[in-house]
Short mmCIF file of C-alpha atoms and ligand atoms in Angstrom, two decimals:
data_model
loop_
_atom_site.label_atom_id
_atom_site.label_comp_id
_atom_site.label_asym_id
_atom_site.label_seq_id
_atom_site.Cartn_x
_atom_site.Cartn_y
_atom_site.Cartn_z
CA MET J 654 -31.30 0.08 -8.96
CA ASN J 655 -28.81 2.32 -10.65
CA SER J 656 -27.00 2.58 -13.92
CA ILE J 657 -23.49 2.09 -12.62
CA ASN J 658 -21.91 -0.90 -14.12
CA THR J 659 -18.44 -1.69 -12.93
CA ASN J 660 -18.41 -4.76 -15.12
CA ASP J 661 -18.63 -2.92 -18.40
CA SER J 662 -17.11 -4.34 -21.53
CA LYS J 663 -13.78 -2.76 -20.74
CA SER J 664 -13.46 -4.44 -17.35
CA GLY J 665 -14.92 -7.67 -18.77
CA ASN J 666 -13.90 -10.66 -16.73
CA ARG J 667 -10.67 -9.30 -15.49
CA PRO J 668 -9.66 -10.63 -12.08
CA ILE J 669 -10.45 -8.30 -9.24
CA ILE J 670 -7.77 -6.75 -7.08
CA LEU J 671 -8.34 -4.86 -3.89
CA SER J 672 -5.84 -3.02 -1.81
CA GLY J 673 -6.07 -0.56 1.05
CA ILE J 674 -3.77 2.12 2.31
CA GLN J 675 -3.98 4.21 5.46
CA PRO J 676 -4.27 7.97 5.10
CA THR J 677 -1.86 8.71 7.91
CA GLY J 678 1.55 10.24 7.37
CA GLY J 679 2.62 11.03 3.84
CA LEU J 680 3.58 8.59 1.14
CA HIS J 681 7.28 7.99 0.79
CA ILE J 682 9.49 6.40 -1.81
CA GLY J 683 9.24 3.04 -0.04
CA ASN J 684 5.49 3.06 -0.70
CA LEU J 685 5.96 4.34 -4.24
CA PHE J 686 8.52 1.81 -5.42
CA GLY J 687 7.38 -1.04 -3.19
CA ALA J 688 3.62 -0.94 -3.77
CA ILE J 689 2.13 1.90 -5.74
CA LYS J 690 4.16 1.38 -8.91
CA ASN J 691 2.80 -2.15 -8.94
CA TRP J 692 -0.75 -0.93 -8.47
CA VAL J 693 -0.30 1.42 -11.39
CA ALA J 694 1.03 -1.37 -13.58
CA MET J 695 -1.89 -3.69 -12.76
CA GLN J 696 -4.66 -1.39 -13.86
CA ASP J 697 -5.09 -2.74 -17.39
CA GLU J 698 -4.92 -6.39 -16.57
CA TYR J 699 -7.12 -6.29 -13.45
CA GLN J 700 -10.19 -4.53 -12.21
CA CYS J 701 -8.66 -2.68 -9.29
CA TYR J 702 -10.25 -1.22 -6.19
CA PHE J 703 -8.01 1.02 -4.13
CA THR J 704 -9.35 2.21 -0.84
CA ILE J 705 -8.12 4.84 1.56
CA VAL J 706 -8.79 3.12 4.85
CA ASP J 707 -9.70 5.90 7.25
CA LEU J 708 -11.76 3.53 9.42
CA HIS J 709 -8.61 1.55 10.07
CA SER J 710 -6.67 4.68 10.97
CA ILE J 711 -8.72 5.53 14.04
CA THR J 712 -7.56 2.37 15.80
CA VAL J 713 -4.72 4.70 16.73
CA ARG J 714 -5.53 8.23 17.93
CA GLN J 715 -5.64 10.75 15.11
CA ILE J 716 -6.03 14.50 15.03
CA PRO J 717 -9.38 14.94 13.24
CA ALA J 718 -8.40 17.93 11.11
CA GLU J 719 -5.24 16.16 10.01
CA LEU J 720 -6.95 12.89 9.21
CA ARG J 721 -9.53 14.75 7.15
CA LYS J 722 -6.83 16.51 5.18
CA SER J 723 -4.66 13.42 4.79
CA SER J 724 -7.40 11.48 3.07
CA LEU J 725 -7.54 14.11 0.33
CA ASP J 726 -3.75 14.38 0.22
CA LEU J 727 -3.44 10.67 -0.25
CA ALA J 728 -6.09 10.52 -2.95
CA ALA J 729 -4.35 13.31 -4.85
CA MET J 730 -0.97 11.64 -4.48
CA LEU J 731 -2.23 8.26 -5.67
CA ILE J 732 -3.63 9.91 -8.78
CA ALA J 733 -0.37 11.82 -9.27
CA CYS J 734 1.52 8.52 -9.08
CA GLY J 735 -0.60 7.10 -11.87
CA ILE J 736 -3.75 5.60 -10.37
CA ASP J 737 -6.16 6.20 -13.20
CA THR J 738 -9.68 6.71 -11.95
CA ASP J 739 -11.09 5.93 -15.38
CA LYS J 740 -9.72 2.43 -15.06
CA SER J 741 -9.68 1.77 -11.33
CA VAL J 742 -12.03 2.52 -8.50
CA LEU J 743 -10.46 4.85 -5.94
CA PHE J 744 -12.50 5.59 -2.84
CA VAL J 745 -12.44 6.42 0.83
CA GLN J 746 -13.48 3.52 3.05
CA SER J 747 -15.80 5.55 5.32
CA HIS J 748 -17.77 6.69 2.27
CA VAL J 749 -18.96 3.13 1.76
CA PRO J 750 -20.79 2.14 4.95
CA GLU J 751 -20.95 -1.51 3.90
CA HIS J 752 -17.36 -1.93 5.16
CA ALA J 753 -18.38 -1.29 8.75
CA GLN J 754 -21.60 -3.22 8.31
CA LEU J 755 -19.94 -6.35 6.98
CA ALA J 756 -17.22 -6.05 9.62
CA TRP J 757 -19.85 -6.31 12.34
CA VAL J 758 -21.26 -9.50 10.87
CA LEU J 759 -17.83 -11.03 10.33
CA ASN J 760 -16.85 -10.15 13.90
CA CYS J 761 -19.44 -12.70 14.89
CA TYR J 762 -17.69 -15.33 12.78
CA THR J 763 -14.19 -14.70 14.05
CA GLY J 764 -12.64 -16.20 17.15
CA MET J 765 -11.00 -14.18 19.90
CA GLY J 766 -8.22 -16.75 19.77
CA GLU J 767 -7.64 -16.17 16.06
CA LEU J 768 -7.40 -12.43 16.59
CA SER J 769 -5.05 -12.71 19.52
CA ARG J 770 -2.61 -14.62 17.35
CA MET J 771 -2.20 -11.70 14.95
CA THR J 772 1.36 -10.50 15.27
CA GLN J 773 0.44 -6.98 14.20
CA PHE J 774 -2.01 -6.76 17.09
CA LYS J 775 0.68 -7.86 19.49
CA ASP J 776 3.13 -5.33 18.07
CA LYS J 777 0.66 -2.47 17.92
CA SER J 778 -0.76 -3.05 21.35
CA ALA J 779 2.76 -3.00 22.74
CA GLU J 780 3.49 0.21 20.85
CA HIS J 781 0.20 1.91 21.82
CA TYR J 782 -0.09 0.36 25.27
CA GLU J 783 -1.96 3.44 26.53
CA ASN J 784 -4.78 2.80 24.06
CA VAL J 785 -5.32 -0.88 23.36
CA ASN J 786 -8.87 -0.53 22.09
CA ALA J 787 -11.21 -3.18 20.74
CA GLY J 788 -10.85 -1.70 17.25
CA LEU J 789 -7.17 -2.48 17.24
CA PHE J 790 -8.08 -6.06 18.10
CA THR J 791 -10.74 -6.45 15.41
CA TYR J 792 -8.79 -4.48 12.79
CA PRO J 793 -8.19 -7.63 10.69
CA VAL J 794 -11.93 -8.29 10.49
CA LEU J 795 -12.47 -4.86 8.97
CA MET J 796 -9.69 -5.62 6.54
CA ALA J 797 -11.36 -8.93 5.68
CA SER J 798 -14.55 -6.99 4.98
CA ASP J 799 -12.71 -4.61 2.64
CA ILE J 800 -11.51 -7.55 0.63
CA LEU J 801 -14.58 -9.79 0.69
CA LEU J 802 -17.11 -7.08 -0.19
CA TYR J 803 -15.57 -6.78 -3.66
CA GLN J 804 -15.15 -10.51 -4.22
CA ALA J 805 -11.46 -9.83 -4.77
CA ASP J 806 -9.46 -12.55 -6.47
CA LEU J 807 -6.14 -11.10 -5.47
CA VAL J 808 -4.77 -8.86 -2.78
CA PRO J 809 -1.30 -7.39 -3.16
CA VAL J 810 0.16 -7.62 0.29
CA GLY J 811 3.50 -7.11 1.89
CA GLU J 812 4.99 -9.52 4.39
CA ASP J 813 3.36 -7.67 7.30
CA GLN J 814 -0.18 -8.21 6.00
CA LYS J 815 0.06 -11.87 4.99
CA GLN J 816 -1.31 -13.12 8.26
CA HIS J 817 -4.34 -10.83 7.92
CA LEU J 818 -5.01 -12.19 4.46
CA GLU J 819 -4.77 -15.75 5.77
CA LEU J 820 -7.35 -14.84 8.40
CA THR J 821 -9.56 -13.30 5.70
CA ARG J 822 -9.47 -16.58 3.82
CA ASP J 823 -10.35 -18.52 6.96
CA ILE J 824 -13.29 -16.26 7.77
CA ALA J 825 -14.57 -16.43 4.19
CA GLN J 826 -14.27 -20.21 4.08
CA ARG J 827 -16.03 -20.54 7.40
CA PHE J 828 -18.90 -18.35 6.24
CA ASN J 829 -19.21 -20.15 2.91
CA HIS J 830 -19.19 -23.46 4.67
CA ASN J 831 -21.81 -22.43 7.25
CA TYR J 832 -24.19 -21.06 4.65
CA SER J 833 -23.37 -21.44 0.97
CA ASP J 834 -20.91 -19.85 -1.41
CA THR J 835 -20.96 -16.16 -0.63
CA PHE J 836 -17.40 -14.93 -0.79
CA LYS J 837 -14.63 -15.44 -3.28
CA ILE J 838 -11.58 -16.79 -1.47
CA PRO J 839 -8.83 -14.26 -2.15
CA GLU J 840 -5.24 -15.14 -2.95
CA PRO J 841 -2.19 -13.10 -2.08
CA TYR J 842 -0.69 -11.35 -5.04
CA ILE J 843 3.07 -11.32 -5.06
CA PRO J 844 4.15 -8.79 -7.65
CA LYS J 845 6.90 -9.68 -10.08
CA THR J 846 8.81 -6.57 -9.26
CA GLY J 847 8.88 -4.28 -6.32
CA ALA J 848 11.80 -2.79 -4.57
CA ARG J 849 12.45 -2.83 -0.90
CA ILE J 850 13.64 0.63 -0.01
CA MET J 851 15.55 0.90 3.22
CA SER J 852 15.91 3.75 5.69
CA LEU J 853 18.53 6.28 4.66
CA GLN J 854 19.79 6.42 8.21
CA GLU J 855 19.62 2.74 9.15
CA PRO J 856 19.83 0.83 5.88
CA THR J 857 19.08 -2.52 7.49
CA LYS J 858 15.58 -1.27 8.41
CA LYS J 859 12.72 -0.71 5.96
CA MET J 860 11.95 2.92 5.15
CA SER J 861 8.95 3.97 7.19
CA LYS J 862 6.74 7.01 7.52
CA SER J 863 6.88 6.92 11.26
CA ASP J 864 10.65 6.97 11.51
CA GLY J 865 11.61 9.39 14.25
CA ASN J 866 14.48 10.64 12.12
CA SER J 867 13.13 12.76 9.27
CA LYS J 868 16.38 12.33 7.35
CA ALA J 869 15.65 8.61 7.05
CA THR J 870 12.64 8.91 4.77
CA ILE J 871 12.05 10.65 1.46
CA PHE J 872 8.45 11.77 1.19
CA LEU J 873 6.87 12.25 -2.20
CA THR J 874 6.16 15.86 -1.26
CA ASP J 875 9.82 16.62 -0.45
CA SER J 876 11.38 19.35 -2.56
CA ASP J 877 14.30 18.64 -4.91
CA GLU J 878 16.56 20.23 -2.33
CA GLU J 879 15.26 18.04 0.51
CA ILE J 880 15.55 14.90 -1.61
CA LYS J 881 19.13 15.69 -2.52
CA ASN J 882 20.11 16.61 1.02
CA LYS J 883 18.67 13.44 2.46
CA ILE J 884 20.45 11.26 -0.06
CA LYS J 885 23.72 13.09 0.42
CA ARG J 886 23.47 12.50 4.16
CA ALA J 887 22.49 8.86 3.78
CA VAL J 888 24.43 6.46 5.98
CA THR J 889 26.78 4.32 3.96
CA ASP J 890 29.07 1.66 5.23
CA SER J 891 32.52 2.71 6.08
CA GLY J 892 34.07 0.05 3.85
CA GLU J 893 35.88 1.00 0.69
CA LEU J 894 34.12 1.16 -2.63
CA LEU J 895 32.89 -1.77 -4.63
CA THR J 896 35.60 -4.31 -5.09
CA GLU J 897 35.90 -6.58 -8.11
CA GLU J 898 34.42 -9.31 -6.01
CA ASP J 899 31.48 -7.12 -5.04
CA TYR J 900 30.74 -6.43 -8.67
CA VAL J 901 30.63 -10.09 -9.53
CA GLU J 902 28.31 -10.80 -6.65
CA PHE J 903 26.21 -7.78 -7.37
CA LEU J 904 25.72 -8.62 -11.02
CA ALA J 905 24.82 -12.19 -10.17
CA ASP J 906 21.79 -10.96 -8.24
CA GLU J 907 18.90 -10.62 -10.62
CA LYS J 908 16.39 -9.07 -8.41
CA LEU J 909 15.95 -6.29 -5.91
CA PRO J 910 16.63 -6.46 -3.05
CA TYR J 911 20.09 -7.70 -3.72
CA ASN J 912 21.65 -10.36 -1.52
CA PHE J 913 24.45 -7.99 -1.78
CA SER J 914 22.56 -5.72 0.59
CA GLN J 915 23.48 -7.97 3.50
CA LYS J 916 27.10 -7.10 3.03
CA ARG J 917 26.84 -3.46 2.04
CA PRO J 918 23.39 -2.29 3.08
CA GLY J 919 23.96 1.44 2.68
CA LEU J 920 25.52 1.13 -0.72
CA ALA J 921 22.98 -1.43 -1.86
CA ASN J 922 20.20 0.94 -0.89
CA LEU J 923 21.75 3.74 -2.92
CA ILE J 924 22.04 1.42 -5.89
CA THR J 925 18.43 0.40 -5.45
CA LEU J 926 17.37 4.03 -5.37
CA TYR J 927 19.29 4.63 -8.54
CA GLN J 928 17.83 1.60 -10.24
CA VAL J 929 14.23 2.45 -9.40
CA SER J 930 14.52 6.10 -10.33
CA THR J 931 16.23 5.50 -13.68
CA ASN J 932 15.27 1.95 -14.68
CA ILE J 933 18.84 1.43 -15.81
CA GLY J 934 19.94 -2.21 -15.71
CA LEU J 935 22.52 -3.39 -13.23
CA GLU J 936 25.31 -3.40 -15.75
CA GLY J 937 24.57 0.17 -16.65
CA ILE J 938 24.65 1.11 -13.02
CA VAL J 939 27.98 -0.56 -12.40
CA GLU J 940 29.36 1.30 -15.37
CA LYS J 941 28.10 4.59 -13.96
CA ILE J 942 29.44 4.18 -10.48
CA SER J 943 32.55 2.11 -10.87
CA GLY J 944 35.66 3.81 -9.65
CA ILE J 945 33.97 6.83 -8.10
CA GLY J 946 33.66 7.70 -4.43
CA PHE J 947 30.60 7.61 -2.21
CA GLY J 948 30.18 11.38 -2.45
CA ASP J 949 29.90 11.24 -6.22
CA ILE J 950 27.68 8.17 -6.16
CA LYS J 951 25.31 9.99 -3.84
CA SER J 952 25.23 13.03 -6.12
CA ILE J 953 24.29 10.90 -9.09
CA VAL J 954 21.61 9.06 -7.14
CA ALA J 955 20.27 12.27 -5.60
CA GLU J 956 20.01 13.90 -9.00
CA ALA J 957 18.19 10.90 -10.48
CA MET J 958 15.74 10.60 -7.62
CA ALA J 959 14.93 14.32 -7.60
CA GLU J 960 14.34 14.15 -11.34
CA HIS J 961 12.06 11.14 -10.97
CA LEU J 962 9.95 12.64 -8.19
CA ASN J 963 9.69 16.16 -9.57
CA PRO J 964 6.90 15.49 -12.11
CA ILE J 965 4.94 13.45 -9.56
CA ARG J 966 5.08 16.33 -7.11
CA THR J 967 4.09 18.84 -9.77
CA ARG J 968 1.08 16.72 -10.72
CA TYR J 969 0.21 16.29 -7.07
CA ASN J 970 0.19 20.05 -6.43
CA GLU J 971 -1.98 20.54 -9.45
CA ILE J 972 -4.51 17.89 -8.44
CA ARG J 973 -4.52 18.78 -4.76
CA LYS J 974 -5.29 22.43 -5.54
CA ASP J 975 -8.61 21.62 -7.14
CA GLU J 976 -10.42 20.23 -4.14
CA ASN J 977 -13.82 20.24 -5.80
CA LYS J 978 -12.59 18.10 -8.64
CA LEU J 979 -10.93 15.76 -6.18
CA LYS J 980 -14.12 15.41 -4.19
CA GLU J 981 -16.01 14.63 -7.38
CA ILE J 982 -13.54 11.89 -8.20
CA LEU J 983 -13.87 10.38 -4.73
CA SER J 984 -17.60 10.64 -4.81
CA ALA J 985 -17.74 8.81 -8.14
CA GLY J 986 -15.35 6.20 -6.75
CA ALA J 987 -17.50 5.65 -3.66
CA GLU J 988 -20.58 5.28 -5.80
CA LYS J 989 -18.96 2.62 -7.98
CA ALA J 990 -17.58 0.80 -4.96
CA GLN J 991 -20.86 0.89 -3.13
CA ALA J 992 -22.76 -0.59 -6.04
CA VAL J 993 -20.60 -3.70 -5.68
CA ALA J 994 -20.34 -3.73 -1.89
CA PHE J 995 -24.08 -3.40 -1.50
CA LYS J 996 -24.71 -6.61 -3.43
CA THR J 997 -22.36 -8.63 -1.28
CA LEU J 998 -23.73 -7.21 1.95
CA ARG J 999 -27.30 -7.89 0.86
CA LYS J 1000 -26.43 -11.55 0.27
CA VAL J 1001 -24.76 -11.78 3.65
CA TYR J 1002 -27.68 -10.22 5.49
CA LYS J 1003 -30.04 -12.61 3.81
CA LYS J 1004 -27.95 -15.65 4.63
CA VAL J 1005 -27.52 -14.85 8.29
CA GLY J 1006 -31.27 -14.38 8.60
CA PHE J 1007 -31.88 -10.65 8.83
CA TYR J 1008 -35.45 -9.88 7.94
CA SER J 1009 -35.48 -7.44 5.06
CA LEU J 1010 -38.23 -4.96 4.44
N1 LIG Z 1184 -3.96 -3.26 6.89
C1 LIG Z 1184 -3.34 -2.69 5.73
C2 LIG Z 1184 -2.04 -1.98 6.14
O1 LIG Z 1184 -1.92 -1.54 7.26
C3 LIG Z 1184 -4.25 -1.71 5.05
C4 LIG Z 1184 -5.48 -2.36 4.55
C5 LIG Z 1184 -6.74 -2.19 5.03
C6 LIG Z 1184 -5.56 -3.29 3.47
N2 LIG Z 1184 -7.60 -2.92 4.29
C7 LIG Z 1184 -6.93 -3.61 3.34
C8 LIG Z 1184 -4.60 -3.86 2.61
C9 LIG Z 1184 -7.37 -4.52 2.39
C10 LIG Z 1184 -5.06 -4.77 1.64
C11 LIG Z 1184 -6.42 -5.09 1.54
O2 LIG Z 1184 -1.17 -1.84 5.31
#
């Protein structure tokens, strides 16, 4: 049918990963250090599909011109962060119609009861009570379609998406059982590393793009000045500096997020920011910040973060400027994705009994 071969000798039999990200709001450092860095690191070991899920975004009202622009912004930023479109398939969900087509079929294999148990639906319908549309309800079925079309082995998911992945597995198993093996049953992928970045204004809450307080979130498009200002104004606990006891406890924690963050959330977040932007080990960090005040700690962290984000932003501006090139990249991505998605959908249509011409 066509000459695209996503299973070339380079991709070989690598396990398949699929992940999706909504093109609304900008990416922030929580996304970068929590998810995207992991995506970047997986690209050699896995055949990765990354999709910009614009179909999902319209479950909440969007301004069309903004949504249109955000999809390109996000694509450019993902590439700037290190998504390599020679290795991975990067595409916009609405460019591959099979997502919506499979979602319709899977809707007919999903229970109303199952969907009403989704905690994200309950949360979102409370939040957007003025627009509780059917799309919001069937959102997880579209997500299942994203995953199952590519026969993904693994899906990197955060805590908030685990339930949707469970549902995806249930739907896939049900379909396979009703007909015959059609879908690979995907597993959650829990990355080895991945930092949990907290709000700069309320360090017990995760950093979020929809935070009402713009000082709480560092966006990847923020200027050096903005980054530094936000970090300098970060909320820290009023307690005194790290005590000897804190150090011992802190160093005993091997992994981000530190248990330590329960006791000193603001300070722990600053330390996390420093760690992720420099890759210095904990001991090195303690050495750097021991005996200095919060003001100085913030300056060091602010400097390091600005330095880390600067080249990403420069690359982003470069890539975003050349819209034609970007469109070519997305068009090639959609073509590669569709070649795979088409095969799965064709099988599904056949199994459910659609007469094909
Ligand atoms: N629902 C996910 C979120 O809000 C985004 C998403 C859509 C996704 N399709 C996906 C994530 C498929 C992983 C796999 O974050």
